[in-house]
Amino acid sequence: MGYSKDQLLARLKELQIDFSQYEHPVVLNVEAQAKYVGNMGGALSKNLFLKDKKHRYYIVSALADTKVDMKVLSQRLGLGKGGLRMAPEEALGEILQVPLGCVTPFAVVNESASHVSLLLDKGLKTQECCFFHPLSNDMSISVNVQGLDKFLKSIGRDPSYIDLEANPLVGKDQPPDLAVLVPSGSTVLPDFPEKAPSLQDSTGNVSAGNNSASAKAVKPSVNVQNVKKKSVDGQRPSIPSADAGKFVEELLDRASALLLSEISEDSIKQHGGLLGAEVANNFRKCLTEDLKNLATIFKNTAYTEGFYAGTHYQTKRP
Amino acid sequence: MEKKEDNQQEEEQVVNPWEVSGKDGGKIDYDKLIDKFGCQKLDQSFIDRVERLTSRPPHVFLRRGVFFAHRDFNEILDAYERGDKFYLYTGRGPSSEALHLGHLVPFMFTKYLQDAFKVPLVIQLTDDEKCMWKNLSVEESQRLARENAKDIIACGFDISRTFIFSDFDYVGGAFYKNMVKVAKCVTYNKAVGIFGFTGEDHIGKVSFPPVQAAPSFPSSFPHLFSGKDDLLCLIPCAIDQDPYFRMTRDVAPRIGYHKPALIEASFFPALQGETGKMSASDPNSAIYVTDSAKDINYKVNKHAYTGGQESMEKHRQYGANLEVDIPIKYLSFFLEDDAELEHIKKDYGAGRMLTGEVKKRLIEVLTELVERHRTARAAVTDETVDAFMAVRPLPNMFD
C-alpha cells in the first residue's frame, strides 16, 4: 500500500528534517495552492508526471516560474523531439499512489515508483524553502533543499538538480546531456489507455478540466516567450541561429505595437498634422534601449555561430 | 576575516571588500569615505566633459551621482582627447547563482563606457576567490562563474571587444608573471594592514590580492594588447573594492607600469532600507534578475521601505521623507528621464503624490528592466559563453 501523508510526515520528523505544514482545502493546481500558501515565504513548485514512449516515467519538480520546454527536455533525455508526454491519470494512482493534482517529489518513497526518474530544477536550490504536497493535496509542506536531499538520500535516491531552462546543443557529436537520468529499470508496465491526457495542462498538476486559470501562469510575459520560442521552434536542435528574418520581425513587432498605441483618436485630435513628428520622437525615446538590446543579441549570436564554426572546422574534414 | 574590524571601529563605518556597514548601523557617509580612502569626488565638470567627448548624454548613473568618486579619471579623459585609447577592467566574484539588480549596476555602467568610448573590456570572474573565501568546491565555483557569465553577457557587452575570463582558466603565463611582480612589492605586513589578514587565515587568501591586481596591466593579456604596454586602464567598480586598487596603484610605478584609473560607485540599497542588508538568503531584500513581474510587484509593494507618512492626511500635510524612501532611491538609479524624476520627487515630497503611485511607477520601470535582461539572457547559450571566454584576438577593439 502506498505511503500516507502521516507516514511521510513521521518519517521526515524521524530524519530530523525541518519543515512547516499548512493545511488547506484540496487544491488541484499551483494557482489554487498559491491562494493558500503563496505568501508564506516559501517558493511554490510545479510538479509534472511524464512518460516516454517506452513506458518509462519521470517526475519533474520545478519552481513555479521555471519554464519547462517538453520538446527540449525530451531531446536532452535522448528521447527525440516528441518523446515526452504527460502521463495518464491512472498512472498517478498506480505508480505514484497519489491523487489527482498531487504530483510531488516525495512520491518516490513508494515502492511502485522506484523506477520513476526524478528531475529536480536547480532553481529549487536558490530558494530558502519550497512548497510540496506531502502525498496529499489538502496540505502543503515547505522544506529547504537540504531537507529534500536528506529525505531522498535516505530512500536510496541520489538527487540530481538540472538547469531546466538550458537549451544545449544535441547532435551527432553532442550526446543528450540528461540521458543518464532515463530510468534503466527492466520493469515493463502495461500501457494505460490514453483517455486522459487532455485533462493535464502544461503547468503541471492535473487540473480538473479548467485550463484557463492555469494557462495564465505559463505566460509571464509575451515578449520573453516569443524570443525563446523563436529561437527553439523549427530549427536544428539548440543553436539559436542569428536569423535576420526573425530579427527584423521582432523589431517590426515592437515598432508596430508602439505605433498602434501612439495613434489613437485622441492623439490625432491632440497633434493633428504634427502627430508624425511626435510619434517619431516617442519611437526614439521608448524603443532605443529595446532595439539596441535585440541588435546586440543578434550580433553576439552571429559571432558565436561564426566562432563555433571556426573552431570546429578541422574536425569535419575526412 | 569578516568581523575583524568591529572591535576597534565600533564608532566608525566599515568599508572593505568583505564588509560594508555604516556608523552605528546607520547610513554610509560617502564624503568621509572619500576623505579616508583618498580618492576624488566626481563633479559636474567631469560629467560635462564626458558628454562632450562622447557626443552622447551621460549615463543615468553619472547624472544621479551613483558613480561619484574616482582616481585619475581626468588622465583617462586627457589621453582620450589626445587620441590615445584605454581599456576597461571590471569583474565579479561568483558566489551565488542569483544575481540581483545591485550586482548589475557596475556592469550596466561598464557597458555604457564601452559603447560611449568604443574601447575593449576585460571581465574577471574570481572563482578562485570565492572558492577560498566561501569554501566552495573548485567545480562549483567554476560552474557559478559560467552561470554568472551568462547574466553578465546579457547586460549587452559587445562580443567583438570583450574578453571574459575566470581565474581558474586563465591564470598562468604573462598574467602570472605580473602577479608575481606585484606580489614581490607587497610585504606581508602591508597586506595585513590593507586587508586585515590574521594568523588564522590560510595562505590562499593572503596570496589572492595580486590576482585582482594583474588585470590592471595590459601586459597580462598578450593576446589582446601585445606591444601596447603604454595602454591605460580604467576600472569601474563599487567603492568597497578600493583597497585592492590602492595597493595596485602603489605597486605600479615600482614595476614600471601605469597606475590604473578608477571610477567608483556607491552601494545599492536593500529593499528594506539603507540600514538593511541585502542578503542572498533573504529573497525579499532585493530584486533578482529571475524575478517575475508578479514577484517584483509583490516585493516592492510589501517589502520596500518607504518615507511616506502613516496616514493619508499626514502624508498630504507633511509629504514624504525622501531621504529614506527606497522607491525614490531605486527610481533615481533606473528612471532615465530626469524631468520625470524631479517631478515625482517634488510631488511626493510635498505630499501631492502617494506612496502607492511612486511604487507603481517603480514597478513599471523595474519590470521593463528585468524583462529586457531576461530576453537577452534567454539568448545566451554555452557556446556564447565559450566565445566570450575564448583566448582570441579582438581585431576591431578600438573601432
XYZ file of C-alpha atoms in Angstrom:
717
model
C 0.000 0.000 0.000
C 1.174 3.492 -0.673
C 2.685 5.758 1.935
C 0.190 8.002 3.607
C 0.655 11.660 4.379
C 1.012 10.908 8.081
C 3.600 8.248 7.484
C 5.605 10.671 5.362
C 5.480 13.432 7.957
C 6.513 10.981 10.658
C 9.430 9.878 8.519
C 10.558 13.475 7.991
C 10.478 14.055 11.726
C 12.454 10.875 12.284
C 15.115 12.077 9.913
C 15.095 15.423 11.715
C 14.209 17.283 8.580
C 12.778 20.727 9.274
C 9.500 21.511 7.612
C 6.413 23.639 8.135
C 2.992 22.301 7.306
C -0.095 24.158 6.144
C -3.476 22.542 5.808
C -5.915 23.883 3.298
C -8.836 22.721 1.214
C -7.956 20.290 -1.562
C -6.157 22.077 -4.387
C -5.597 20.721 -7.858
C -3.074 23.133 -9.316
C -0.399 25.709 -8.496
C -2.771 28.630 -8.928
C -5.134 27.285 -6.310
C -2.307 26.300 -3.993
C -0.938 29.824 -4.237
C -4.163 31.178 -2.755
C -3.408 29.409 0.486
C 0.343 29.318 0.814
C 1.516 31.776 -1.831
C 2.538 34.357 0.741
C 4.014 32.093 3.341
C 7.572 32.762 2.370
C 8.347 29.561 0.533
C 8.582 29.132 -3.208
C 5.803 27.253 -4.951
C 6.740 24.254 -7.023
C 5.109 22.821 -10.072
C 5.344 19.076 -10.499
C 4.880 17.193 -13.734
C 4.420 13.477 -14.122
C 5.669 12.466 -17.541
C 6.103 9.323 -19.526
C 8.018 8.401 -22.626
C 7.262 6.057 -25.491
C 8.927 3.163 -23.769
C 6.704 3.459 -20.692
C 9.375 4.985 -18.547
C 8.191 7.607 -16.091
C 9.596 10.885 -14.843
C 8.705 13.394 -12.188
C 9.850 16.924 -12.987
C 9.803 19.132 -9.933
C 10.485 22.802 -10.596
C 9.896 26.286 -9.306
C 6.502 27.513 -10.445
C 8.190 30.172 -12.587
C 10.736 27.936 -14.265
C 9.925 27.377 -17.905
C 9.854 23.706 -18.807
C 10.005 23.038 -22.509
C 8.916 19.433 -23.050
C 10.475 19.288 -26.511
C 13.854 20.435 -25.243
C 13.662 18.154 -22.223
C 12.757 15.240 -24.437
C 15.804 15.851 -26.598
C 18.106 16.328 -23.661
C 16.986 12.956 -22.334
C 17.766 11.379 -25.668
C 14.139 10.654 -26.465
C 13.988 12.613 -29.680
C 11.810 15.644 -30.239
C 8.369 14.445 -29.221
C 9.321 11.685 -26.867
C 7.751 13.023 -23.671
C 4.084 13.160 -22.817
C 2.096 13.893 -19.725
C 1.442 10.581 -18.007
C -2.182 9.416 -17.982
C -4.338 9.891 -14.899
C -4.328 6.247 -13.996
C -0.565 6.201 -13.734
C -0.803 8.736 -10.945
C -2.699 6.317 -8.807
C -0.983 3.125 -9.906
C 2.625 4.258 -9.881
C 2.864 7.309 -7.668
C -0.067 6.343 -5.443
C -1.145 9.935 -5.063
C -4.424 11.587 -6.000
C -5.005 13.929 -8.919
C -3.182 17.231 -8.609
C -0.762 15.828 -6.105
C 2.419 15.073 -8.017
C 5.304 15.608 -5.629
C 8.929 14.505 -5.377
C 8.002 12.750 -2.145
C 6.007 10.240 -4.145
C 9.182 8.349 -4.982
C 9.086 6.956 -1.469
C 6.604 4.375 -2.741
C 7.965 1.055 -3.980
C 5.760 1.315 -7.042
C 7.622 4.464 -8.027
C 11.107 3.112 -7.514
C 11.887 3.220 -11.224
C 10.494 6.719 -11.767
C 13.240 9.181 -12.592
C 13.217 12.352 -10.527
C 14.366 15.542 -12.256
C 14.821 18.464 -9.926
C 15.047 22.087 -11.025
C 18.262 23.672 -9.888
C 16.165 26.746 -9.282
C 14.832 24.976 -6.191
C 18.271 25.381 -4.672
C 18.093 29.140 -4.911
C 15.125 29.298 -2.620
C 15.222 29.303 1.140
C 12.465 26.698 1.112
C 9.907 25.298 -1.283
C 6.350 24.027 -1.048
C 5.398 20.476 -1.992
C 2.392 18.271 -1.334
C 3.121 15.591 1.245
C 1.328 12.869 -0.716
C -1.991 14.592 -0.200
C -3.351 17.783 -1.688
C -5.070 19.081 1.391
C -1.739 20.082 2.789
C 1.440 21.761 1.646
C 4.741 21.475 3.428
C 7.681 23.772 2.990
C 11.140 22.316 3.238
C 14.509 23.562 2.208
C 16.501 21.845 -0.471
C 18.882 20.241 2.008
C 15.922 18.629 3.717
C 14.613 17.273 0.461
C 18.061 15.918 -0.381
C 18.337 14.257 3.002
C 14.995 12.563 2.517
C 15.845 11.394 -0.970
C 19.203 10.035 0.116
C 17.506 8.185 2.961
C 15.486 6.196 0.455
C 18.495 5.484 -1.693
C 17.933 8.241 -4.252
C 20.705 10.471 -5.484
C 19.121 13.875 -6.056
C 20.018 15.387 -9.409
C 19.453 19.086 -9.988
C 19.402 20.308 -13.516
C 19.024 23.581 -15.321
C 15.591 23.065 -16.808
C 15.748 26.237 -18.836
C 19.011 25.319 -20.532
C 18.864 24.505 -24.180
C 22.135 22.812 -25.070
C 23.063 21.518 -28.490
C 22.161 17.875 -29.011
C 23.533 16.315 -32.147
C 25.872 13.819 -33.691
C 28.846 14.950 -31.690
C 26.995 16.167 -28.626
C 25.184 13.441 -26.705
C 21.976 14.360 -24.891
C 23.165 15.795 -21.618
C 20.439 14.287 -19.431
C 20.473 10.817 -20.917
C 21.880 9.434 -17.681
C 18.594 10.295 -15.954
C 16.496 7.989 -18.086
C 15.334 5.044 -15.944
C 17.154 1.866 -16.807
C 14.847 -0.475 -14.904
C 13.554 -3.519 -16.712
C 10.025 -3.390 -15.273
C 7.656 -3.076 -18.150
C 4.385 -1.529 -17.167
C 1.163 -2.020 -19.032
C 0.223 0.869 -21.221
C -2.721 2.698 -19.733
C -5.447 3.649 -22.187
C -4.650 7.236 -23.101
C -8.017 8.779 -22.444
C -6.995 11.424 -20.033
C -4.111 13.472 -21.441
C -6.358 16.396 -22.301
C -7.052 16.991 -18.651
C -3.452 17.763 -17.919
C -2.078 21.136 -18.844
C 1.440 22.360 -19.087
C 1.533 23.938 -15.692
C 1.807 20.530 -14.219
C -0.595 19.170 -11.685
C -3.571 17.599 -13.333
C -6.281 20.177 -13.267
C -9.930 19.278 -13.222
C -10.582 20.413 -16.784
C -10.189 24.082 -16.007
C -7.429 25.241 -18.292
C -7.766 28.989 -18.327
C -6.678 29.660 -14.781
C -3.527 27.640 -15.130
C -2.776 28.885 -18.618
C -2.188 32.296 -17.110
C 0.668 31.046 -15.032
C 2.523 29.860 -18.110
C 2.990 33.226 -19.791
C 4.687 35.713 -17.535
C 5.496 37.909 -20.495
C 4.625 37.640 -24.120
C 7.916 39.110 -25.215
C 10.099 36.672 -23.359
C 8.076 33.747 -24.593
C 8.317 34.968 -28.163
C 12.039 35.278 -28.196
C 12.628 31.957 -26.516
C 10.149 30.209 -28.758
C 11.585 31.781 -31.851
C 14.978 30.517 -31.131
C 13.820 26.981 -30.365
C 10.994 26.231 -32.780
C 11.522 24.863 -36.222
C 15.336 24.762 -36.236
C 18.178 22.382 -35.750
C 18.338 21.486 -32.059
C 19.595 24.122 -29.765
C 21.920 26.558 -31.529
C 19.901 29.789 -31.644
C 20.847 30.987 -35.066
C 21.248 34.624 -35.972
C 18.229 34.709 -38.220
C 17.929 38.040 -39.966
C 14.298 37.430 -40.845
C 13.270 36.704 -37.267
C 15.326 39.628 -36.027
C 13.571 42.039 -38.349
C 10.201 40.558 -37.440
C 10.891 41.117 -33.763
C 11.924 44.729 -34.425
C 8.846 45.367 -36.532
C 6.599 43.730 -33.931
C 7.751 46.164 -31.297
C 7.644 49.131 -33.624
C 4.105 48.315 -34.775
C 2.918 47.768 -31.237
C 4.215 51.177 -30.255
C 2.844 52.797 -33.385
C -0.614 51.371 -32.779
C -0.600 52.574 -29.202
C 0.559 56.056 -30.205
C -2.030 56.643 -32.912
C -5.493 56.957 -31.484
C -8.426 59.306 -31.931
C -7.196 61.332 -29.006
C -3.639 61.675 -30.162
C -4.778 62.633 -33.679
C -7.014 65.284 -32.181
C -4.210 66.494 -29.982
C -1.403 66.715 -32.503
C -3.144 66.839 -35.865
C -0.626 67.089 -38.667
C 2.274 67.089 -36.256
C 1.433 63.631 -34.983
C 4.111 62.184 -37.228
C 6.881 64.165 -35.572
C 5.516 63.395 -32.123
C 5.389 59.656 -32.791
C 8.848 59.666 -34.362
C 10.169 61.322 -31.236
C 8.492 58.831 -28.958
C 9.850 55.997 -31.027
C 13.360 57.113 -30.276
C 12.618 57.634 -26.634
C 10.849 54.356 -25.981
C 12.404 51.926 -28.415
C 16.091 52.749 -28.482
C 17.082 50.617 -25.498
C 14.924 47.681 -26.511
C 16.078 47.663 -30.118
C 19.727 48.057 -29.149
C 19.277 45.098 -26.841
C 17.859 42.984 -29.666
C 20.594 44.075 -32.043
C 23.296 43.186 -29.544
C 21.742 39.757 -29.027
C 21.714 39.295 -32.811
C 25.336 40.348 -33.147
C 26.524 38.152 -30.315
C 24.630 35.163 -31.681
C 26.054 35.656 -35.177
C 29.565 35.998 -33.796
C 29.109 32.868 -31.667
C 27.928 30.908 -34.702
C 30.987 32.021 -36.624
C 33.283 31.330 -33.735
C 31.843 27.869 -33.229
C 32.193 27.078 -36.906
C 35.728 28.411 -36.973
C 36.908 26.414 -34.009
C 35.306 23.201 -35.254
C 36.003 23.152 -38.940
C 39.047 20.952 -38.797
C 37.224 18.085 -37.138
C 34.758 17.941 -40.019
C 37.461 17.109 -42.557
C 37.531 13.396 -43.557
C 38.064 37.833 8.446
C 34.616 39.327 8.280
C 34.269 40.817 11.743
C 37.879 41.737 12.436
C 37.441 45.486 12.304
C 34.401 45.642 14.550
C 36.062 45.784 17.932
C 38.305 48.739 17.239
C 35.903 50.531 14.953
C 32.503 50.363 16.621
C 32.303 54.119 16.259
C 33.279 54.194 12.601
C 31.781 52.897 9.438
C 33.417 49.837 7.927
C 34.002 49.571 4.192
C 36.217 46.872 2.738
C 35.797 44.119 0.166
C 34.223 41.781 2.726
C 32.150 44.050 4.913
C 30.147 47.218 4.486
C 28.321 48.857 7.364
C 27.520 52.366 8.445
C 28.393 54.040 11.705
C 26.171 52.645 14.471
C 24.362 50.687 11.792
C 23.319 53.873 10.018
C 23.850 55.243 6.543
C 27.217 55.287 4.841
C 28.891 58.697 4.873
C 30.374 58.898 1.399
C 32.170 62.192 1.879
C 34.012 60.754 4.847
C 34.807 57.678 2.803
C 36.332 59.736 0.018
C 38.434 61.533 2.618
C 39.540 58.362 4.321
C 40.352 56.498 1.109
C 41.930 59.499 -0.538
C 40.080 59.341 -3.814
C 38.499 62.268 -5.643
C 34.891 63.354 -5.915
C 33.440 63.195 -9.429
C 31.973 66.639 -10.004
C 29.726 68.116 -12.685
C 32.657 69.314 -14.811
C 33.656 65.700 -15.370
C 30.162 64.754 -16.399
C 30.028 67.636 -18.863
C 33.408 66.677 -20.261
C 32.325 63.077 -20.756
C 29.245 64.291 -22.573
C 31.346 66.469 -24.825
C 33.929 63.796 -25.610
C 31.456 61.024 -26.313
C 28.781 63.107 -28.064
C 26.002 61.424 -26.207
C 24.065 62.082 -22.994
C 25.963 60.912 -19.911
C 24.731 57.701 -18.330
C 21.970 57.965 -15.757
C 24.371 56.693 -13.069
C 26.665 59.652 -13.700
C 23.842 62.157 -13.731
C 22.447 60.884 -10.448
C 25.752 60.574 -8.636
C 25.723 56.792 -8.367
C 29.285 56.767 -9.699
C 30.587 59.550 -7.566
C 34.296 59.061 -6.919
C 37.381 58.444 -8.995
C 41.123 58.215 -9.178
C 42.852 59.723 -12.218
C 39.738 59.727 -14.366
C 40.940 63.076 -15.714
C 44.094 61.363 -17.041
C 41.919 58.915 -18.946
C 39.888 61.750 -20.444
C 43.028 63.703 -21.307
C 44.504 60.670 -23.051
C 41.243 60.025 -24.878
C 41.139 63.599 -26.096
C 44.700 63.223 -27.402
C 43.632 60.179 -29.358
C 45.217 57.648 -27.013
C 42.866 54.878 -26.099
C 42.380 52.923 -22.897
C 40.762 49.646 -21.889
C 38.191 48.803 -19.249
C 38.571 46.245 -16.495
C 35.818 45.085 -14.186
C 34.878 41.844 -12.502
C 32.627 39.748 -10.334
C 33.128 37.277 -7.531
C 30.746 34.469 -8.488
C 29.492 33.462 -5.083
C 25.900 32.715 -5.969
C 23.754 31.987 -8.935
C 21.120 34.528 -8.040
C 22.074 37.954 -9.308
C 20.129 40.976 -8.148
C 19.923 44.480 -9.549
C 22.685 45.727 -7.275
C 25.064 43.268 -8.921
C 24.145 44.592 -12.337
C 24.877 48.249 -11.573
C 28.644 48.195 -12.291
C 28.048 46.098 -15.400
C 25.377 48.395 -16.767
C 27.723 51.335 -16.318
C 30.670 49.492 -17.845
C 28.580 48.669 -20.905
C 27.808 52.354 -21.304
C 31.504 53.204 -21.047
C 32.348 50.568 -23.640
C 29.746 51.913 -26.073
C 30.434 55.589 -25.428
C 34.218 55.460 -25.668
C 34.453 52.471 -28.021
C 37.091 50.643 -26.039
C 37.786 46.986 -25.191
C 36.888 45.392 -21.887
C 38.212 42.540 -19.789
C 35.943 40.959 -17.179
C 37.490 38.883 -14.425
C 35.468 36.169 -12.695
C 37.212 35.492 -9.415
C 36.114 31.907 -8.977
C 39.309 31.177 -7.041
C 38.471 33.919 -4.568
C 35.024 32.521 -3.876
C 36.393 29.009 -3.674
C 38.703 30.260 -0.922
C 36.513 32.693 0.966
C 33.174 30.929 0.674
C 34.630 27.457 0.876
C 33.061 26.265 -2.354
C 34.466 23.332 -4.269
C 36.598 24.175 -7.284
C 33.983 22.702 -9.622
C 31.121 24.588 -8.003
C 32.918 27.931 -8.181
C 33.770 27.322 -11.828
C 30.187 26.396 -12.552
C 28.919 29.541 -10.835
C 31.421 31.595 -12.805
C 29.968 30.326 -16.070
C 26.415 30.858 -14.884
C 27.178 34.400 -13.786
C 28.922 34.999 -17.108
C 25.586 34.443 -18.827
C 23.904 37.181 -16.823
C 26.855 39.459 -17.384
C 26.730 38.840 -21.130
C 23.006 39.611 -21.017
C 23.900 43.152 -19.945
C 24.723 43.709 -23.597
C 28.501 43.713 -23.906
C 29.956 43.820 -27.399
C 31.400 40.399 -28.123
C 33.876 41.826 -30.590
C 35.559 43.847 -27.882
C 35.013 41.943 -24.668
C 37.101 39.217 -23.078
C 35.655 37.373 -20.099
C 37.936 35.084 -18.142
C 37.834 33.020 -14.986
C 40.904 32.873 -12.782
C 40.958 29.084 -12.712
C 41.087 29.057 -16.516
C 43.323 31.978 -17.266
C 45.922 32.448 -14.544
C 49.323 31.481 -15.899
C 51.771 32.768 -18.468
C 52.095 36.537 -18.750
C 49.274 37.081 -16.251
C 51.062 35.056 -13.609
C 54.323 36.870 -14.280
C 52.601 40.126 -13.453
C 51.045 38.577 -10.347
C 54.500 37.673 -9.090
C 55.850 41.144 -9.897
C 53.037 42.667 -7.853
C 53.375 40.167 -5.032
C 57.074 40.939 -4.635
C 56.212 44.561 -3.879
C 53.734 43.988 -1.068
C 55.068 42.871 2.284
C 53.015 40.558 4.458
C 52.634 43.366 6.982
C 51.331 45.716 4.325
C 48.791 43.124 3.211
C 47.658 42.696 6.799
C 47.285 46.444 7.071
C 45.198 46.723 3.923
C 43.131 43.547 4.111
C 43.168 42.606 7.764
C 44.604 39.107 7.419
C 45.397 37.246 10.638
C 47.482 34.246 11.610
C 44.338 32.098 11.275
C 43.749 32.957 7.604
C 45.041 30.434 5.128
C 47.804 31.366 2.695
C 45.404 31.206 -0.256
C 43.710 34.371 0.976
C 46.982 36.144 1.563
C 48.179 35.430 -1.956
C 44.935 36.417 -3.642
C 45.235 40.227 -3.980
C 47.805 40.091 -6.813
C 45.232 38.101 -8.818
C 42.851 41.014 -8.716
C 45.676 43.464 -9.411
C 47.129 41.797 -12.520
C 44.307 42.639 -14.981
C 45.129 46.339 -14.440
C 48.222 45.884 -16.605
C 47.884 45.399 -20.377
C 50.837 43.007 -20.490
C 48.687 40.489 -18.609
C 46.761 39.983 -21.848
C 49.356 39.348 -24.572
C 46.686 38.021 -26.960
C 44.922 41.385 -26.776
C 47.427 44.126 -26.050
C 50.785 42.850 -27.178
C 53.032 45.779 -27.997
C 50.727 48.210 -26.225
C 52.428 48.403 -22.839
C 51.500 52.068 -22.569
C 47.768 51.456 -22.705
C 45.880 52.996 -19.789
C 43.327 51.067 -17.763
C 40.052 52.313 -16.265
C 38.352 50.251 -13.571
C 34.646 50.830 -12.854
C 33.787 49.212 -9.535
C 31.948 49.645 -6.265
C 33.854 51.696 -3.758
C 34.432 48.778 -1.405
C 36.962 47.402 -3.913
C 39.155 50.445 -3.476
C 41.692 48.709 -1.157
C 42.723 46.258 -3.903
C 43.416 49.049 -6.310
C 45.080 51.354 -3.800
C 47.569 48.531 -3.400
C 47.830 48.124 -7.183
C 48.385 51.834 -7.762
C 51.058 51.857 -5.097
C 52.908 48.987 -6.762
C 52.504 50.006 -10.430
C 55.243 52.627 -10.775
C 57.665 50.372 -8.898
C 57.325 47.724 -11.593
C 57.343 50.193 -14.462
C 53.631 50.248 -15.225
C 50.991 52.961 -15.404
C 48.643 53.258 -12.453
C 45.141 52.098 -13.284
C 42.408 54.731 -13.021
C 39.223 54.090 -11.089
C 35.646 55.243 -11.235
C 33.688 54.185 -8.180
C 30.038 53.658 -7.283
C 28.088 53.978 -4.090
C 26.210 50.997 -2.714
C 22.884 49.807 -3.933
C 20.403 49.931 -1.046
C 18.473 46.894 0.099
C 14.726 46.917 -0.379
C 14.167 47.291 3.342
C 16.213 50.446 3.512
C 19.763 51.791 3.692
C 20.363 50.205 7.022
C 19.134 46.849 5.819
C 21.471 44.274 4.394
C 20.967 42.669 1.019
C 21.480 39.018 1.592
C 21.307 36.031 -0.716
C 19.265 34.132 1.862
C 16.534 36.752 2.045
C 14.907 36.899 -1.372
C 12.830 39.866 -0.277
C 15.824 42.084 0.332
C 16.463 42.619 -3.369
C 15.010 42.354 -6.851
C 16.563 39.413 -8.682
C 17.015 39.150 -12.422
C 14.969 35.975 -12.303
C 12.006 37.650 -10.588
C 8.731 37.584 -12.460
C 6.554 40.645 -12.874
C 4.445 39.254 -10.053
C 7.468 38.919 -7.768
C 8.579 42.474 -8.455
C 5.077 43.719 -7.789
C 4.941 41.797 -4.523
C 8.403 42.750 -3.312
C 8.063 46.454 -3.991
C 4.583 46.656 -2.541
C 5.194 44.580 0.547
C 8.869 44.993 1.357
C 10.153 48.317 0.089
C 10.891 50.713 2.916
C 9.163 53.999 2.249
C 9.320 57.527 3.526
C 5.593 58.031 3.260
C 3.639 59.112 6.320
C 1.453 56.696 8.284
C -1.836 58.190 7.228
C -3.117 59.838 4.088
C -3.886 63.088 5.953
C -0.426 63.291 7.484
C 1.117 62.488 4.124
C -0.805 65.234 2.326
C 0.275 67.614 5.040
C 3.945 66.796 5.581
C 4.919 64.996 2.415
C 7.267 62.041 2.224
C 10.741 61.727 3.678
C 12.780 61.408 0.502
C 15.991 60.722 2.416
C 14.972 57.238 3.438
C 12.431 56.371 0.765
C 13.608 53.319 -1.155
C 11.295 53.587 -4.199
C 12.666 57.097 -4.821
C 16.210 55.819 -4.427
C 15.611 52.970 -6.836
C 13.966 55.323 -9.314
C 17.000 57.561 -9.170
C 19.062 54.577 -10.256
C 16.787 53.345 -13.006
C 14.399 56.039 -14.220
C 16.071 57.568 -17.279
C 14.007 60.717 -17.546
C 15.482 63.446 -15.305
C 12.419 65.665 -15.643
C 10.035 62.928 -14.627
C 12.131 62.010 -11.592
C 12.257 65.639 -10.476
C 8.525 65.919 -10.846
C 7.930 62.767 -8.804
C 10.318 63.898 -6.076
C 8.672 67.276 -5.860
C 5.138 65.992 -5.723
C 5.926 63.109 -3.395
C 7.974 65.300 -1.112
C 5.116 67.783 -0.920
C 2.531 65.114 -0.245
C 0.687 65.560 -3.530
C 1.714 62.131 -4.747
C 1.090 58.971 -2.739
C 3.488 56.160 -1.963
C 1.360 53.756 -3.956
C 1.773 55.813 -7.117
C 5.535 56.037 -6.715
C 5.721 52.304 -6.134
C 3.608 51.691 -9.203
C 5.983 53.680 -11.396
C 8.940 51.884 -9.895
C 7.363 48.506 -10.584
C 6.886 49.523 -14.234
C 10.497 50.610 -14.584
C 11.929 47.555 -12.844
C 9.711 45.126 -14.726
C 10.810 46.571 -18.054
C 14.439 46.338 -16.995
C 14.184 42.782 -15.753
C 12.202 41.668 -18.810
C 14.794 43.109 -21.143
C 17.511 41.364 -19.200
C 15.636 38.075 -19.331
C 15.145 38.305 -23.060
C 18.845 38.817 -23.515
C 19.691 36.101 -21.004
C 17.489 33.576 -22.760
C 19.545 34.030 -25.903
C 22.858 33.307 -24.203
C 23.977 29.731 -24.700
C 27.009 27.826 -23.516
C 28.513 28.455 -26.950
C 28.114 32.192 -26.448
C 29.906 31.932 -23.122
C 32.651 29.876 -24.766
C 33.078 32.552 -27.425
C 33.260 35.399 -24.890
C 35.745 33.435 -22.793
C 37.956 32.218 -25.616
C 41.505 33.492 -25.709
C 41.166 35.088 -29.109
C 42.263 38.283 -30.805
C 39.830 41.211 -30.889
C 40.877 42.935 -34.092
C 38.358 45.786 -34.020
C 38.506 46.514 -30.344
C 39.189 50.233 -30.749
C 36.943 50.967 -33.714
